[in-house]
mmCIF file of C-alpha atoms in Angstrom:
data_model
loop_
_atom_site.group_PDB
_atom_site.id
_atom_site.type_symbol
_atom_site.label_atom_id
_atom_site.label_comp_id
_atom_site.label_asym_id
_atom_site.label_seq_id
_atom_site.Cartn_x
_atom_site.Cartn_y
_atom_site.Cartn_z
ATOM 1 C CA UNK A 273 -10.425 7.246 12.486
ATOM 2 C CA UNK A 274 -12.304 5.359 15.120
ATOM 3 C CA UNK A 275 -10.399 3.155 17.478
ATOM 4 C CA UNK A 276 -11.022 0.923 20.462
ATOM 5 C CA UNK A 277 -8.122 -0.538 22.405
ATOM 6 C CA UNK A 278 -8.171 -3.369 24.892
ATOM 7 C CA UNK A 279 -5.516 -5.869 25.947
ATOM 8 C CA UNK A 280 -5.217 -8.937 23.762
ATOM 9 C CA UNK A 281 -4.985 -11.459 26.583
ATOM 10 C CA UNK A 282 -5.094 -11.601 30.374
ATOM 11 C CA UNK A 283 -4.604 -14.385 32.885
ATOM 12 C CA UNK A 284 -6.167 -14.596 36.346
ATOM 13 C CA UNK A 285 -6.700 -17.119 39.105
ATOM 14 C CA UNK A 286 -9.980 -18.746 40.049
ATOM 15 C CA UNK A 287 -11.604 -16.838 42.919
ATOM 16 C CA UNK A 288 -9.660 -13.645 42.242
ATOM 17 C CA UNK A 289 -10.649 -10.292 40.722
ATOM 18 C CA UNK A 290 -9.670 -9.055 37.269
ATOM 19 C CA UNK A 291 -10.111 -5.689 35.567
ATOM 20 C CA UNK A 292 -10.235 -5.443 31.770
ATOM 21 C CA UNK A 293 -9.621 -1.962 30.408
ATOM 22 C CA UNK A 294 -10.952 -0.364 27.256
ATOM 23 C CA UNK A 295 -10.022 3.005 25.767
ATOM 24 C CA UNK A 296 -11.821 4.500 22.815
ATOM 25 C CA UNK A 297 -11.688 7.296 20.263
ATOM 26 C CA UNK A 298 -14.894 7.487 18.250
ATOM 27 C CA UNK A 299 -16.997 9.904 16.242
ATOM 28 C CA UNK A 300 -19.472 10.736 18.953
ATOM 29 C CA UNK A 301 -20.631 8.593 21.836
ATOM 30 C CA UNK A 302 -24.024 7.066 22.535
ATOM 31 C CA UNK A 303 -23.063 4.369 24.974
ATOM 32 C CA UNK A 304 -20.544 1.612 25.641
ATOM 33 C CA UNK A 305 -21.250 -2.106 25.738
ATOM 34 C CA UNK A 306 -19.389 -5.085 27.122
ATOM 35 C CA UNK A 307 -20.050 -8.525 25.675
ATOM 36 C CA UNK A 308 -18.785 -11.953 26.627
ATOM 37 C CA UNK A 309 -17.914 -14.466 23.922
ATOM 38 C CA UNK A 310 -16.971 -18.091 24.491
ATOM 39 C CA UNK A 311 -14.892 -19.679 21.747
ATOM 40 C CA UNK A 312 -16.951 -20.475 18.660
ATOM 41 C CA UNK A 313 -20.115 -19.006 20.150
ATOM 42 C CA UNK A 314 -22.061 -15.773 19.688
ATOM 43 C CA UNK A 315 -21.298 -12.717 21.821
ATOM 44 C CA UNK A 316 -23.707 -12.219 24.711
ATOM 45 C CA UNK A 317 -24.532 -8.912 26.392
ATOM 46 C CA UNK A 318 -22.971 -8.130 29.772
ATOM 47 C CA UNK A 319 -23.391 -4.413 30.404
ATOM 48 C CA UNK A 320 -24.241 -1.000 29.009
ATOM 49 C CA UNK A 321 -22.928 2.365 30.227
ATOM 50 C CA UNK A 322 -24.014 5.711 28.864
ATOM 51 C CA UNK A 323 -23.365 7.921 31.902
ATOM 52 C CA UNK A 324 -20.154 8.205 33.911
ATOM 53 C CA UNK A 325 -19.805 5.915 36.850
ATOM 54 C CA UNK A 326 -20.062 2.327 37.929
ATOM 55 C CA UNK A 327 -22.805 -0.132 36.994
ATOM 56 C CA UNK A 328 -22.885 -3.272 39.106
ATOM 57 C CA UNK A 329 -24.564 -6.501 38.118
ATOM 58 C CA UNK A 330 -23.768 -9.456 40.332
ATOM 59 C CA UNK A 331 -20.128 -10.487 39.995
ATOM 60 C CA UNK A 332 -19.633 -8.122 37.056
ATOM 61 C CA UNK A 333 -19.271 -4.334 37.173
ATOM 62 C CA UNK A 334 -18.571 -1.837 34.423
ATOM 63 C CA UNK A 335 -17.190 1.670 34.768
ATOM 64 C CA UNK A 336 -17.239 4.571 32.332
ATOM 65 C CA UNK A 337 -15.408 7.891 32.131
ATOM 66 C CA UNK A 338 -16.529 9.752 29.013
ATOM 67 C CA UNK A 339 -14.049 12.603 29.512
ATOM 68 C CA UNK A 340 -11.171 10.102 29.494
ATOM 69 C CA UNK A 341 -12.598 7.828 26.779
ATOM 70 C CA UNK A 342 -12.165 4.946 29.183
ATOM 71 C CA UNK A 343 -14.086 2.002 30.533
ATOM 72 C CA UNK A 344 -13.304 -1.112 32.494
ATOM 73 C CA UNK A 345 -15.048 -4.381 33.197
ATOM 74 C CA UNK A 346 -14.465 -5.800 36.665
ATOM 75 C CA UNK A 347 -15.039 -9.487 37.271
ATOM 76 C CA UNK A 348 -15.096 -10.698 40.879
ATOM 77 C CA UNK A 349 -14.936 -14.191 42.384
ATOM 78 C CA UNK A 350 -13.677 -15.577 39.108
ATOM 79 C CA UNK A 351 -14.949 -18.962 38.018
ATOM 80 C CA UNK A 352 -13.530 -21.290 35.394
ATOM 81 C CA UNK A 353 -16.584 -20.623 33.226
ATOM 82 C CA UNK A 354 -15.514 -16.966 32.994
ATOM 83 C CA UNK A 355 -12.745 -18.045 30.625
ATOM 84 C CA UNK A 356 -13.842 -16.274 27.446
ATOM 85 C CA UNK A 357 -13.190 -13.228 25.301
ATOM 86 C CA UNK A 358 -14.578 -9.909 26.477
ATOM 87 C CA UNK A 359 -15.520 -7.396 23.800
ATOM 88 C CA UNK A 360 -15.773 -3.650 24.310
ATOM 89 C CA UNK A 361 -17.974 -1.764 21.819
ATOM 90 C CA UNK A 362 -18.945 1.900 21.492
ATOM 91 C CA UNK A 363 -22.102 3.239 19.866
ATOM 92 C CA UNK A 364 -20.978 6.188 17.762
ATOM 93 C CA UNK A 365 -22.854 9.287 16.570
ATOM 94 C CA UNK A 366 -24.429 7.291 13.700
ATOM 95 C CA UNK A 367 -25.594 4.614 16.134
ATOM 96 C CA UNK A 368 -23.034 2.197 14.715
ATOM 97 C CA UNK A 369 -21.338 -0.182 17.132
ATOM 98 C CA UNK A 370 -17.565 0.108 16.887
ATOM 99 C CA UNK A 371 -15.947 -3.061 18.226
ATOM 100 C CA UNK A 372 -12.668 -3.688 19.960
ATOM 101 C CA UNK A 373 -10.747 -6.829 19.036
ATOM 102 C CA UNK A 374 -11.552 -8.410 22.377
ATOM 103 C CA UNK A 375 -9.597 -9.524 25.432
ATOM 104 C CA UNK A 376 -9.075 -13.243 25.886
ATOM 105 C CA UNK A 377 -9.318 -14.030 29.601
ATOM 106 C CA UNK A 378 -7.674 -17.222 30.806
ATOM 107 C CA UNK A 379 -8.644 -18.463 34.270
ATOM 108 C CA UNK A 380 -6.233 -20.785 36.062
ATOM 109 C CA UNK A 381 -7.168 -23.002 39.004
ATOM 110 C CA UNK B 173 -37.005 -20.866 20.438
ATOM 111 C CA UNK B 174 -34.023 -18.675 19.597
ATOM 112 C CA UNK B 175 -34.777 -15.040 18.796
ATOM 113 C CA UNK B 176 -32.145 -14.817 16.030
ATOM 114 C CA UNK B 177 -31.472 -17.863 13.885
ATOM 115 C CA UNK B 178 -28.931 -18.498 11.162
ATOM 116 C CA UNK B 179 -28.777 -21.166 8.500
ATOM 117 C CA UNK B 180 -26.692 -23.069 7.749
ATOM 118 C CA UNK B 181 -24.622 -23.418 10.918
ATOM 119 C CA UNK B 182 -21.684 -24.909 9.058
ATOM 120 C CA UNK B 183 -20.810 -24.887 5.374
ATOM 121 C CA UNK B 184 -17.865 -26.109 3.377
ATOM 122 C CA UNK B 185 -17.683 -24.968 -0.223
ATOM 123 C CA UNK B 186 -15.239 -24.561 -3.073
ATOM 124 C CA UNK B 187 -13.668 -21.474 -4.583
ATOM 125 C CA UNK B 188 -15.954 -19.801 -7.111
ATOM 126 C CA UNK B 189 -19.236 -21.134 -5.725
ATOM 127 C CA UNK B 190 -22.145 -18.870 -4.830
ATOM 128 C CA UNK B 191 -23.166 -19.097 -1.198
ATOM 129 C CA UNK B 192 -26.131 -17.656 0.673
ATOM 130 C CA UNK B 193 -26.336 -17.344 4.434
ATOM 131 C CA UNK B 194 -29.759 -16.737 5.925
ATOM 132 C CA UNK B 195 -30.780 -14.875 9.069
ATOM 133 C CA UNK B 196 -34.221 -14.683 10.633
ATOM 134 C CA UNK B 197 -35.384 -12.934 13.786
ATOM 135 C CA UNK B 198 -38.509 -12.939 15.925
ATOM 136 C CA UNK B 199 -37.557 -9.924 18.047
ATOM 137 C CA UNK B 200 -39.422 -7.448 15.873
ATOM 138 C CA UNK B 201 -36.287 -5.345 15.471
ATOM 139 C CA UNK B 202 -35.871 -3.024 12.498
ATOM 140 C CA UNK B 203 -32.067 -3.065 12.462
ATOM 141 C CA UNK B 204 -30.073 -6.037 11.243
ATOM 142 C CA UNK B 205 -26.358 -6.608 10.705
ATOM 143 C CA UNK B 206 -23.920 -9.059 9.191
ATOM 144 C CA UNK B 207 -20.451 -9.477 10.706
ATOM 145 C CA UNK B 208 -17.510 -11.724 10.078
ATOM 146 C CA UNK B 209 -15.070 -12.748 12.744
ATOM 147 C CA UNK B 210 -11.530 -13.956 12.164
ATOM 148 C CA UNK B 211 -9.182 -15.094 14.937
ATOM 149 C CA UNK B 212 -7.569 -12.118 16.635
ATOM 150 C CA UNK B 213 -9.419 -9.535 14.551
ATOM 151 C CA UNK B 214 -12.688 -9.126 16.392
ATOM 152 C CA UNK B 215 -16.001 -8.453 14.698
ATOM 153 C CA UNK B 216 -16.007 -6.637 11.364
ATOM 154 C CA UNK B 217 -19.193 -5.208 9.881
ATOM 155 C CA UNK B 218 -20.058 -6.353 6.358
ATOM 156 C CA UNK B 219 -23.499 -4.818 5.764
ATOM 157 C CA UNK B 220 -26.285 -3.377 7.841
ATOM 158 C CA UNK B 221 -29.913 -2.452 7.353
ATOM 159 C CA UNK B 222 -31.963 -0.069 9.468
ATOM 160 C CA UNK B 223 -35.243 -1.065 7.827
ATOM 161 C CA UNK B 224 -36.526 -3.032 4.838
ATOM 162 C CA UNK B 225 -35.741 -0.254 2.346
ATOM 163 C CA UNK B 226 -32.377 0.648 3.829
ATOM 164 C CA UNK B 227 -29.145 -1.219 3.018
ATOM 165 C CA UNK B 228 -25.692 0.104 3.886
ATOM 166 C CA UNK B 229 -22.153 -1.092 3.333
ATOM 167 C CA UNK B 230 -20.007 -1.755 6.319
ATOM 168 C CA UNK B 231 -16.265 -1.880 6.778
ATOM 169 C CA UNK B 232 -15.645 -4.901 4.511
ATOM 170 C CA UNK B 233 -18.455 -5.209 1.956
ATOM 171 C CA UNK B 234 -16.335 -6.127 -1.103
ATOM 172 C CA UNK B 235 -17.180 -9.612 -2.336
ATOM 173 C CA UNK B 236 -20.494 -9.697 -0.459
ATOM 174 C CA UNK B 237 -24.081 -8.653 -1.150
ATOM 175 C CA UNK B 238 -27.228 -8.661 0.976
ATOM 176 C CA UNK B 239 -30.984 -8.780 0.652
ATOM 177 C CA UNK B 240 -33.543 -7.615 3.215
ATOM 178 C CA UNK B 241 -36.576 -9.614 2.169
ATOM 179 C CA UNK B 242 -38.711 -8.584 5.119
ATOM 180 C CA UNK B 243 -38.300 -7.014 8.529
ATOM 181 C CA UNK B 244 -37.479 -10.439 9.924
ATOM 182 C CA UNK B 245 -35.097 -11.699 7.224
ATOM 183 C CA UNK B 246 -31.653 -10.559 6.113
ATOM 184 C CA UNK B 247 -29.548 -12.699 3.772
ATOM 185 C CA UNK B 248 -25.842 -12.482 2.989
ATOM 186 C CA UNK B 249 -24.486 -13.729 -0.343
ATOM 187 C CA UNK B 250 -20.991 -14.495 -1.502
ATOM 188 C CA UNK B 251 -21.247 -14.312 -5.288
ATOM 189 C CA UNK B 252 -18.000 -16.149 -5.934
ATOM 190 C CA UNK B 253 -16.458 -17.494 -2.757
ATOM 191 C CA UNK B 254 -12.705 -17.278 -2.191
ATOM 192 C CA UNK B 255 -10.568 -18.922 0.517
ATOM 193 C CA UNK B 256 -9.973 -15.698 2.466
ATOM 194 C CA UNK B 257 -13.713 -15.528 3.089
ATOM 195 C CA UNK B 258 -13.317 -18.494 5.386
ATOM 196 C CA UNK B 259 -14.563 -17.154 8.723
ATOM 197 C CA UNK B 260 -17.284 -17.226 11.354
ATOM 198 C CA UNK B 261 -20.274 -15.142 10.251
ATOM 199 C CA UNK B 262 -22.740 -13.594 12.669
ATOM 200 C CA UNK B 263 -26.085 -11.944 12.113
ATOM 201 C CA UNK B 264 -27.314 -9.479 14.731
ATOM 202 C CA UNK B 265 -30.357 -7.305 15.379
ATOM 203 C CA UNK B 266 -30.940 -4.184 17.426
ATOM 204 C CA UNK B 267 -33.584 -1.639 18.225
ATOM 205 C CA UNK B 268 -33.452 1.746 19.899
ATOM 206 C CA UNK B 269 -36.188 0.565 22.266
ATOM 207 C CA UNK B 270 -33.608 -1.939 23.577
ATOM 208 C CA UNK B 271 -30.899 0.717 23.965
ATOM 209 C CA UNK B 272 -29.389 -0.418 20.658
ATOM 210 C CA UNK B 273 -28.029 -3.568 22.303
ATOM 211 C CA UNK B 274 -27.168 -6.062 19.563
ATOM 212 C CA UNK B 275 -28.585 -9.580 19.799
ATOM 213 C CA UNK B 276 -26.609 -12.186 17.918
ATOM 214 C CA UNK B 277 -27.479 -15.341 16.071
ATOM 215 C CA UNK B 278 -25.472 -18.517 16.775
ATOM 216 C CA UNK B 279 -23.122 -17.968 13.840
ATOM 217 C CA UNK B 280 -22.287 -19.762 10.590
ATOM 218 C CA UNK B 281 -18.877 -21.325 10.198
ATOM 219 C CA UNK B 282 -17.941 -21.048 6.514
ATOM 220 C CA UNK B 283 -14.950 -22.783 4.973
ATOM 221 C CA UNK B 284 -13.945 -22.038 1.380
ATOM 222 C CA UNK B 285 -11.526 -24.548 -0.077
#
C-alpha cells in the first residue's frame, strides 16, 4: 500500500528553527508537496520538490531525497503565525496526490 | 475573487436528508477533486475527475456521488446523510501546466444530526 508518515505534533519556540520530516512509500513518484493549513481553513501551497536537493523560499526550505523516500520542511525565524498543520503529499505514478495526516506545529513565545 | 469557491460554507442537516455541495472554479483546470477531512485523519479523497467525461472513485466514495456539469463545476451529493459524514469537505483543482499543484476551495463544514 501507499503510505506517508510524518510526526503528529511538534512544539517550537518563537524565533527558533524547526524541521518537520516526512517519509513516504508510494507507487511511483512524480513530486512531493508541502502545504500549510491553519485550523478550519483550506490547505495552501508551500513548496514542490521533484528533484533531490534543497529548495529555499524565504523562511521556508524543503529538502528531498528520492532514494531514501524522505523529505523535510525547514522553518526558520519562527513566528506565532506559523502555528498550523503542515501536510506532506506525494504525487504517485497515476498523478494522484497521496496525503500524510499532517504535523500540527505549536509555536510558544 | 476566489479561484475556487464552495457553497454552502456551513450546513447542518438531519440524518436521511439529501445534501448537495457545490464547487466552482475559474482557474480553467481540467482536474477537480472532493476531499473530506476529519480531525487527526488528514485529507481523504472521495471522488476525482480529470475532465468532464471522466469520474473516478477515491478512497472513501461509499455514500457519496458526484456530477461534473462542466469544466468549471463539480458537485458532491450525499444521497442519505448519516452522522459519520459530519466533516469538513474541500474541493480542489489541479492542472499539469501548474505542476499538478492542488488549489483548494475554502471548505464546507457539514454537520449531520
